[in-house]
CSV table of N, CA and C in Angstrom, one decimal:
chain,number,residue,atom,x,y,z
E,414,UNK,N,86.3,84.9,98.8
E,414,UNK,CA,87.2,85.7,98.0
E,414,UNK,C,88.6,85.4,98.5
E,415,UNK,N,89.5,85.1,97.6
E,415,UNK,CA,90.9,84.8,98.0
E,415,UNK,C,91.7,85.9,97.3
E,416,UNK,N,92.4,86.7,98.0
E,416,UNK,CA,93.3,87.7,97.4
E,416,UNK,C,94.6,87.0,97.0
E,417,UNK,N,95.0,87.2,95.8
E,417,UNK,CA,96.2,86.5,95.3
E,417,UNK,C,97.4,87.3,95.7
E,418,UNK,N,98.6,86.8,95.4
E,418,UNK,CA,99.8,87.6,95.7
E,418,UNK,C,99.8,88.9,94.9
E,419,UNK,N,99.2,88.9,93.7
E,419,UNK,CA,99.1,90.2,93.0
E,419,UNK,C,98.5,91.3,93.8
E,420,UNK,N,97.4,91.0,94.4
E,420,UNK,CA,96.7,91.9,95.2
E,420,UNK,C,97.5,92.3,96.5
E,421,UNK,N,98.0,91.3,97.1
E,421,UNK,CA,98.8,91.6,98.4
E,421,UNK,C,100.0,92.4,98.1
E,422,UNK,N,100.8,92.0,97.0
E,422,UNK,CA,102.0,92.7,96.7
E,422,UNK,C,101.7,94.1,96.1
E,423,UNK,N,100.5,94.3,95.5
E,423,UNK,CA,100.2,95.6,95.0
E,423,UNK,C,100.0,96.5,96.3
E,424,UNK,N,99.4,96.0,97.3
E,424,UNK,CA,99.3,96.8,98.5
E,424,UNK,C,100.6,97.1,99.1
E,425,UNK,N,101.6,96.2,99.1
E,425,UNK,CA,102.9,96.4,99.6
E,425,UNK,C,103.6,97.5,98.8
E,426,UNK,N,103.5,97.5,97.4
E,426,UNK,CA,104.1,98.5,96.6
E,426,UNK,C,103.5,99.8,96.9
E,427,UNK,N,102.2,100.0,97.0
E,427,UNK,CA,101.6,101.3,97.2
E,427,UNK,C,101.9,101.8,98.6
E,428,UNK,N,101.9,100.9,99.6
E,428,UNK,CA,102.3,101.4,101.0
E,428,UNK,C,103.8,101.8,101.0
E,429,UNK,N,104.6,101.1,100.3
E,429,UNK,CA,106.0,101.4,100.2
E,429,UNK,C,106.2,102.8,99.6
E,430,UNK,N,105.5,103.0,98.5
E,430,UNK,CA,105.6,104.3,97.8
E,430,UNK,C,105.1,105.5,98.7
E,431,UNK,N,104.0,105.2,99.4
E,431,UNK,CA,103.5,106.2,100.3
E,431,UNK,C,104.5,106.5,101.5
E,432,UNK,N,105.1,105.5,102.0
E,432,UNK,CA,106.1,105.7,103.1
E,432,UNK,C,107.3,106.5,102.6
E,433,UNK,N,107.7,106.4,101.4
E,433,UNK,CA,108.9,107.0,100.8
E,433,UNK,C,108.6,108.1,99.8
E,434,UNK,N,107.4,108.6,99.8
E,434,UNK,CA,107.0,109.6,98.8
E,434,UNK,C,107.9,110.9,98.9
E,435,UNK,N,108.4,111.2,100.1
E,435,UNK,CA,109.3,112.4,100.2
E,435,UNK,C,110.6,112.2,99.5
E,436,UNK,N,110.9,111.0,99.0
E,436,UNK,CA,112.2,110.7,98.3
E,436,UNK,C,112.1,110.8,96.8
E,437,UNK,N,110.9,111.3,96.3
E,437,UNK,CA,110.7,111.4,94.9
E,437,UNK,C,110.4,110.1,94.2
E,438,UNK,N,110.8,109.9,93.0
E,438,UNK,CA,110.5,108.7,92.3
E,438,UNK,C,111.3,107.5,93.0
E,439,UNK,N,110.6,106.4,93.1
E,439,UNK,CA,111.2,105.3,93.8
E,439,UNK,C,111.5,104.2,92.8
E,440,UNK,N,112.7,103.6,92.8
E,440,UNK,CA,113.0,102.6,91.9
E,440,UNK,C,112.3,101.3,92.3
E,441,UNK,N,112.0,100.5,91.3
E,441,UNK,CA,111.4,99.2,91.5
E,441,UNK,C,112.4,98.3,92.3
E,442,UNK,N,113.7,98.5,92.0
E,442,UNK,CA,114.7,97.7,92.7
E,442,UNK,C,114.7,98.0,94.2
E,443,UNK,N,114.5,99.3,94.6
E,443,UNK,CA,114.5,99.6,96.0
E,443,UNK,C,113.2,99.0,96.7
E,444,UNK,N,112.1,99.0,96.0
E,444,UNK,CA,110.9,98.4,96.5
E,444,UNK,C,111.1,96.9,96.7
E,445,UNK,N,111.6,96.3,95.7
E,445,UNK,CA,111.8,94.8,95.7
E,445,UNK,C,112.7,94.4,96.9
E,446,UNK,N,113.8,95.2,97.1
E,446,UNK,CA,114.7,94.9,98.2
E,446,UNK,C,114.0,95.1,99.5
E,447,UNK,N,113.3,96.2,99.7
E,447,UNK,CA,112.7,96.5,101.0
E,447,UNK,C,111.6,95.5,101.3
E,448,UNK,N,110.8,95.1,100.3
E,448,UNK,CA,109.7,94.2,100.5
E,448,UNK,C,110.0,92.7,100.3
E,449,UNK,N,111.2,92.4,99.9
E,449,UNK,CA,111.6,91.0,99.7
E,449,UNK,C,110.7,90.3,98.6
E,450,UNK,N,110.5,91.0,97.5
E,450,UNK,CA,109.7,90.4,96.4
E,450,UNK,C,110.5,90.5,95.1
E,451,UNK,N,110.3,89.5,94.3
E,451,UNK,CA,111.0,89.5,93.0
E,451,UNK,C,110.7,90.7,92.2
E,452,UNK,N,111.8,91.3,91.6
E,452,UNK,CA,111.6,92.5,90.8
E,452,UNK,C,110.8,92.2,89.5
E,453,UNK,N,111.0,91.0,89.0
E,453,UNK,CA,110.2,90.6,87.8
E,453,UNK,C,108.7,90.5,88.1
E,454,UNK,N,108.4,90.0,89.2
E,454,UNK,CA,106.9,89.9,89.6
E,454,UNK,C,106.4,91.4,89.8
E,455,UNK,N,107.2,92.2,90.5
E,455,UNK,CA,106.8,93.6,90.7
E,455,UNK,C,106.6,94.3,89.4
E,456,UNK,N,107.4,94.1,88.4
E,456,UNK,CA,107.2,94.7,87.1
E,456,UNK,C,105.8,94.5,86.6
E,457,UNK,N,105.3,93.3,86.7
E,457,UNK,CA,104.0,92.9,86.2
E,457,UNK,C,102.9,93.7,87.1
E,458,UNK,N,103.1,93.7,88.4
E,458,UNK,CA,102.2,94.4,89.3
E,458,UNK,C,102.1,95.9,89.0
E,459,UNK,N,103.3,96.5,88.9
E,459,UNK,CA,103.3,98.0,88.7
E,459,UNK,C,102.7,98.3,87.4
E,460,UNK,N,102.8,97.4,86.4
E,460,UNK,CA,102.2,97.7,85.1
E,460,UNK,C,100.7,97.7,85.3
E,461,UNK,N,100.1,96.8,86.1
E,461,UNK,CA,98.7,96.9,86.3
E,461,UNK,C,98.3,98.1,87.1
E,462,UNK,N,99.1,98.5,88.1
E,462,UNK,CA,98.9,99.7,88.9
E,462,UNK,C,98.9,101.0,88.0
E,463,UNK,N,99.9,101.0,87.1
E,463,UNK,CA,100.0,102.2,86.2
E,463,UNK,C,98.8,102.2,85.3
E,464,UNK,N,98.4,101.1,84.7
E,464,UNK,CA,97.2,101.1,83.8
E,464,UNK,C,96.0,101.5,84.6
E,465,UNK,N,95.9,101.1,85.9
E,465,UNK,CA,94.8,101.4,86.7
E,465,UNK,C,94.8,102.9,87.2
E,466,UNK,N,95.8,103.6,86.9
E,466,UNK,CA,95.9,105.0,87.3
E,466,UNK,C,96.3,105.2,88.8
E,467,UNK,N,96.9,104.2,89.4
E,467,UNK,CA,97.3,104.3,90.8
E,467,UNK,C,98.7,104.8,91.0
E,468,UNK,N,99.6,104.5,90.0
E,468,UNK,CA,101.0,105.0,90.1
E,468,UNK,C,101.3,105.6,88.7
E,469,UNK,N,102.4,106.5,88.8
E,469,UNK,CA,103.0,107.0,87.6
E,469,UNK,C,104.4,106.6,87.6
E,470,UNK,N,105.0,106.6,86.4
E,470,UNK,CA,106.4,106.2,86.2
E,470,UNK,C,107.1,107.2,85.4
E,471,UNK,N,108.4,107.2,85.7
E,471,UNK,CA,109.3,108.1,85.0
E,471,UNK,C,110.6,107.4,84.7
E,472,UNK,N,111.1,107.5,83.4
E,472,UNK,CA,112.3,106.8,83.0
E,472,UNK,C,113.5,107.6,83.3
E,473,UNK,N,114.6,107.0,83.3
E,473,UNK,CA,115.9,107.7,83.4
E,473,UNK,C,116.6,107.5,84.7
E,474,UNK,N,117.7,108.3,84.8
E,474,UNK,CA,118.5,108.1,86.0
E,474,UNK,C,117.7,108.4,87.3
E,475,UNK,N,116.9,109.4,87.3
E,475,UNK,CA,116.1,109.8,88.5
E,475,UNK,C,114.7,109.2,88.4
E,476,UNK,N,114.5,108.2,87.5
E,476,UNK,CA,113.2,107.6,87.3
E,476,UNK,C,112.8,106.7,88.4
E,477,UNK,N,111.6,106.2,88.2
E,477,UNK,CA,111.0,105.3,89.2
E,477,UNK,C,109.5,105.5,89.2
E,478,UNK,N,108.9,105.1,90.3
E,478,UNK,CA,107.5,105.2,90.5
E,478,UNK,C,107.1,106.1,91.7
E,479,UNK,N,105.9,106.6,91.6
E,479,UNK,CA,105.3,107.4,92.6
E,479,UNK,C,103.8,107.2,92.6
E,480,UNK,N,103.1,107.5,93.7
E,480,UNK,CA,101.6,107.4,93.7
E,480,UNK,C,101.1,108.5,92.7
E,481,UNK,N,100.0,108.1,92.0
E,481,UNK,CA,99.4,109.0,91.1
E,481,UNK,C,98.5,110.0,91.8
E,482,UNK,N,98.1,109.7,93.0
E,482,UNK,CA,97.2,110.6,93.8
E,482,UNK,C,97.7,110.5,95.2
E,483,UNK,N,97.2,111.4,96.1
E,483,UNK,CA,97.6,111.3,97.5
E,483,UNK,C,97.2,110.0,98.1
E,484,UNK,N,98.0,109.5,99.0
E,484,UNK,CA,97.7,108.2,99.7
E,484,UNK,C,96.3,108.1,100.3
E,485,UNK,N,95.8,109.2,100.8
E,485,UNK,CA,94.5,109.3,101.4
E,485,UNK,C,93.4,109.1,100.4
E,486,UNK,N,93.7,109.3,99.1
E,486,UNK,CA,92.7,109.2,98.1
E,486,UNK,C,92.7,107.8,97.3
E,487,UNK,N,93.6,106.9,97.7
E,487,UNK,CA,93.7,105.6,97.1
E,487,UNK,C,93.1,104.6,98.0
E,488,UNK,N,92.0,103.9,97.6
E,488,UNK,CA,91.3,103.0,98.5
E,488,UNK,C,91.7,101.6,98.2
E,489,UNK,N,91.7,100.8,99.2
E,489,UNK,CA,92.0,99.3,99.1
E,489,UNK,C,91.1,98.6,98.1
E,490,UNK,N,89.8,99.0,98.1
E,490,UNK,CA,88.9,98.3,97.2
E,490,UNK,C,89.3,98.6,95.7
E,491,UNK,N,89.8,99.8,95.4
E,491,UNK,CA,90.2,100.1,94.1
E,491,UNK,C,91.5,99.3,93.7
E,492,UNK,N,92.4,99.1,94.6
E,492,UNK,CA,93.6,98.3,94.3
E,492,UNK,C,93.2,96.9,94.1
E,493,UNK,N,92.3,96.3,94.8
E,493,UNK,CA,91.9,94.9,94.7
E,493,UNK,C,91.2,94.8,93.3
E,494,UNK,N,90.4,95.7,92.9
E,494,UNK,CA,89.7,95.6,91.6
E,494,UNK,C,90.7,95.7,90.5
E,495,UNK,N,91.7,96.6,90.6
E,495,UNK,CA,92.7,96.7,89.6
E,495,UNK,C,93.6,95.4,89.4
E,496,UNK,N,93.9,94.8,90.5
E,496,UNK,CA,94.8,93.6,90.5
E,496,UNK,C,94.0,92.3,90.4
E,497,UNK,N,92.8,92.2,91.0
E,497,UNK,CA,92.1,90.9,91.0
E,497,UNK,C,90.9,90.9,90.1
E,498,UNK,N,90.4,92.1,89.7
E,498,UNK,CA,89.3,92.2,88.7
E,498,UNK,C,88.0,92.3,89.4
E,499,UNK,N,87.8,91.8,90.6
E,499,UNK,CA,86.5,91.8,91.3
E,499,UNK,C,86.7,91.6,92.8
E,500,UNK,N,85.8,92.0,93.6
E,500,UNK,CA,85.8,91.7,95.0
E,500,UNK,C,84.8,90.5,95.3
E,501,UNK,N,84.2,90.0,94.3
E,501,UNK,CA,83.3,88.9,94.5
E,501,UNK,C,84.0,87.6,94.9
E,502,UNK,N,83.3,86.9,95.8
E,502,UNK,CA,83.8,85.6,96.3
E,502,UNK,C,83.5,84.5,95.3
E,503,UNK,N,82.6,84.7,94.4
E,503,UNK,CA,82.2,83.8,93.4
E,503,UNK,C,81.5,84.5,92.3
E,504,UNK,N,81.2,83.9,91.2
E,504,UNK,CA,80.6,84.5,90.0
E,504,UNK,C,79.2,85.0,90.3
E,505,UNK,N,78.5,84.4,91.3
E,505,UNK,CA,77.1,84.7,91.5
E,505,UNK,C,76.9,86.2,91.8
E,506,UNK,N,77.6,86.9,92.7
E,506,UNK,CA,77.3,88.3,92.9
E,506,UNK,C,77.4,89.2,91.7
E,507,UNK,N,78.2,88.8,90.7
E,507,UNK,CA,78.4,89.5,89.4
E,507,UNK,C,77.2,89.3,88.5
E,508,UNK,N,76.3,88.3,88.8
E,508,UNK,CA,75.2,87.9,88.0
E,508,UNK,C,74.3,89.2,87.7
E,509,UNK,N,74.0,89.4,86.5
E,509,UNK,CA,73.2,90.5,86.1
E,509,UNK,C,74.0,91.7,85.7
E,510,UNK,N,75.4,91.7,85.9
E,510,UNK,CA,76.2,92.8,85.4
E,510,UNK,C,76.6,92.5,84.0
E,511,UNK,N,77.1,93.5,83.3
E,511,UNK,CA,77.4,93.4,81.9
E,511,UNK,C,78.2,92.2,81.6
E,512,UNK,N,77.7,91.4,80.6
E,512,UNK,CA,78.5,90.2,80.2
E,512,UNK,C,78.4,89.0,81.1
E,513,UNK,N,77.7,89.1,82.2
E,513,UNK,CA,77.6,87.9,83.1
E,513,UNK,C,76.1,87.5,83.2
E,514,UNK,N,75.8,86.3,82.8
E,514,UNK,CA,74.5,85.8,82.8
E,514,UNK,C,74.4,84.5,83.5
E,515,UNK,N,73.3,84.2,84.1
E,515,UNK,CA,73.1,82.9,84.8
E,515,UNK,C,71.7,82.5,84.6
E,516,UNK,N,71.5,81.4,84.1
E,516,UNK,CA,70.2,80.9,83.8
E,516,UNK,C,69.3,80.7,85.1
E,517,UNK,N,70.0,80.6,86.2
E,517,UNK,CA,69.3,80.3,87.5
E,517,UNK,C,69.0,81.5,88.3
E,518,UNK,N,69.5,82.7,87.9
E,518,UNK,CA,69.4,83.9,88.7
E,518,UNK,C,68.0,84.2,89.2
E,519,UNK,N,67.0,84.0,88.3
E,519,UNK,CA,65.6,84.3,88.7
E,519,UNK,C,65.1,83.5,89.8
E,520,UNK,N,65.6,82.2,89.9
E,520,UNK,CA,65.1,81.3,90.9
E,520,UNK,C,66.1,81.0,92.1
E,521,UNK,N,67.2,81.7,92.0
E,521,UNK,CA,68.3,81.4,93.0
E,521,UNK,C,68.0,82.1,94.3
E,522,UNK,N,67.8,81.4,95.4
E,522,UNK,CA,67.5,82.0,96.7
E,522,UNK,C,68.7,82.5,97.4
E,523,UNK,N,69.9,82.1,97.0
E,523,UNK,CA,71.1,82.5,97.6
E,523,UNK,C,71.8,83.7,97.0
E,524,UNK,N,71.4,84.0,95.8
E,524,UNK,CA,72.0,85.2,95.1
E,524,UNK,C,72.0,86.5,95.8
E,525,UNK,N,70.8,86.9,96.4
E,525,UNK,CA,70.8,88.1,97.2
E,525,UNK,C,71.8,88.1,98.4
E,526,UNK,N,72.0,87.0,99.0
E,526,UNK,CA,73.0,86.9,100.1
E,526,UNK,C,74.4,87.1,99.6
E,527,UNK,N,74.8,86.5,98.4
E,527,UNK,CA,76.1,86.7,97.9
E,527,UNK,C,76.3,88.2,97.4
E,528,UNK,N,75.3,88.7,96.9
E,528,UNK,CA,75.4,90.1,96.5
E,528,UNK,C,75.5,91.1,97.7
E,529,UNK,N,74.8,90.8,98.7
E,529,UNK,CA,74.9,91.6,99.9
E,529,UNK,C,76.3,91.5,100.6
E,530,UNK,N,76.8,90.2,100.6
E,530,UNK,CA,78.2,90.0,101.1
E,530,UNK,C,79.2,90.8,100.3
E,531,UNK,N,79.1,90.7,99.0
E,531,UNK,CA,80.0,91.5,98.2
E,531,UNK,C,79.9,93.0,98.5
E,532,UNK,N,78.7,93.5,98.7
E,532,UNK,CA,78.5,94.9,99.1
E,532,UNK,C,79.2,95.3,100.4
E,533,UNK,N,79.0,94.4,101.4
E,533,UNK,CA,79.6,94.6,102.7
E,533,UNK,C,81.2,94.7,102.6
E,534,UNK,N,81.7,93.8,101.8
E,534,UNK,CA,83.2,93.7,101.6
E,534,UNK,C,83.6,95.0,100.9
E,535,UNK,N,82.9,95.4,99.8
E,535,UNK,CA,83.3,96.5,99.1
E,535,UNK,C,83.2,97.8,99.9
E,536,UNK,N,82.1,97.9,100.7
E,536,UNK,CA,81.9,99.1,101.5
E,536,UNK,C,83.0,99.2,102.5
E,537,UNK,N,83.4,98.1,103.2
E,537,UNK,CA,84.5,98.2,104.1
E,537,UNK,C,85.8,98.5,103.5
E,538,UNK,N,86.2,97.9,102.4
E,538,UNK,CA,87.5,98.1,101.8
E,538,UNK,C,87.5,99.5,101.1
E,539,UNK,N,86.4,100.1,100.8
E,539,UNK,CA,86.3,101.4,100.3
E,539,UNK,C,86.6,102.5,101.3
E,540,UNK,N,86.4,102.1,102.6
E,540,UNK,CA,86.7,103.0,103.7
E,540,UNK,C,88.2,103.1,104.0
E,541,UNK,N,89.0,102.2,103.6
E,541,UNK,CA,90.4,102.1,104.0
E,541,UNK,C,91.3,102.6,102.8
E,542,UNK,N,92.1,103.6,103.2
E,542,UNK,CA,93.0,104.2,102.2
E,542,UNK,C,94.5,103.7,102.5
E,543,UNK,N,95.3,103.9,101.5
E,543,UNK,CA,96.8,103.6,101.7
E,543,UNK,C,97.3,104.4,102.9
E,544,UNK,N,96.9,105.7,103.0
E,544,UNK,CA,97.3,106.5,104.2
E,544,UNK,C,96.9,105.8,105.5
E,545,UNK,N,95.6,105.3,105.6
E,545,UNK,CA,95.2,104.6,106.8
E,545,UNK,C,96.1,103.4,107.1
E,546,UNK,N,96.5,102.6,106.0
E,546,UNK,CA,97.4,101.5,106.3
E,546,UNK,C,98.7,101.9,106.8
E,547,UNK,N,99.3,103.0,106.3
E,547,UNK,CA,100.7,103.3,106.7
E,547,UNK,C,100.6,104.0,108.1
E,548,UNK,N,99.5,104.6,108.5
E,548,UNK,CA,99.4,105.2,109.8
E,548,UNK,C,98.8,104.3,110.8
E,549,UNK,N,98.3,103.1,110.4
E,549,UNK,CA,97.7,102.2,111.3
E,549,UNK,C,96.3,102.5,111.8
E,550,UNK,N,95.6,103.5,111.1
E,550,UNK,CA,94.3,103.9,111.5
E,550,UNK,C,93.3,103.2,110.6
E,551,UNK,N,93.1,101.9,110.9
E,551,UNK,CA,92.1,101.1,110.2
E,551,UNK,C,90.7,101.3,110.8
E,552,UNK,N,89.8,101.7,110.0
E,552,UNK,CA,88.4,101.9,110.5
E,552,UNK,C,87.8,100.6,111.0
E,553,UNK,N,86.9,100.6,112.0
E,553,UNK,CA,86.2,99.4,112.4
E,553,UNK,C,85.3,98.9,111.3
E,554,UNK,N,85.0,97.6,111.3
E,554,UNK,CA,84.1,97.0,110.3
E,554,UNK,C,82.7,97.6,110.4
């Protein structure tokens, strides 16, 4: 699994919002400046985060973005799924899920390994919240 810049920058946006949540709505411009990321790229990312229910937005002079839920309730696995679509390293672990078929699944000796690896990654990332990231309390693997 290779996390793209979408996934990495989504984590930056959410940690930034968590660190500055006491300031109310945070402008995308402020996030872009603090994180040294293009505002245009962040617009696309926050759109995904908003659609995924991770941030809320407000227009106007006092507008901006904020976390949709407490930082302790937003998990890294959820963010990766919203931005990347899956935690799978390859299509194989998704085999058997809705819309994904593989003619070799019944005879594939490696499929259980890939599915187990995906489960391990998902379990670990599901243990880590945005709050954990900003406080540095990352649980052991």
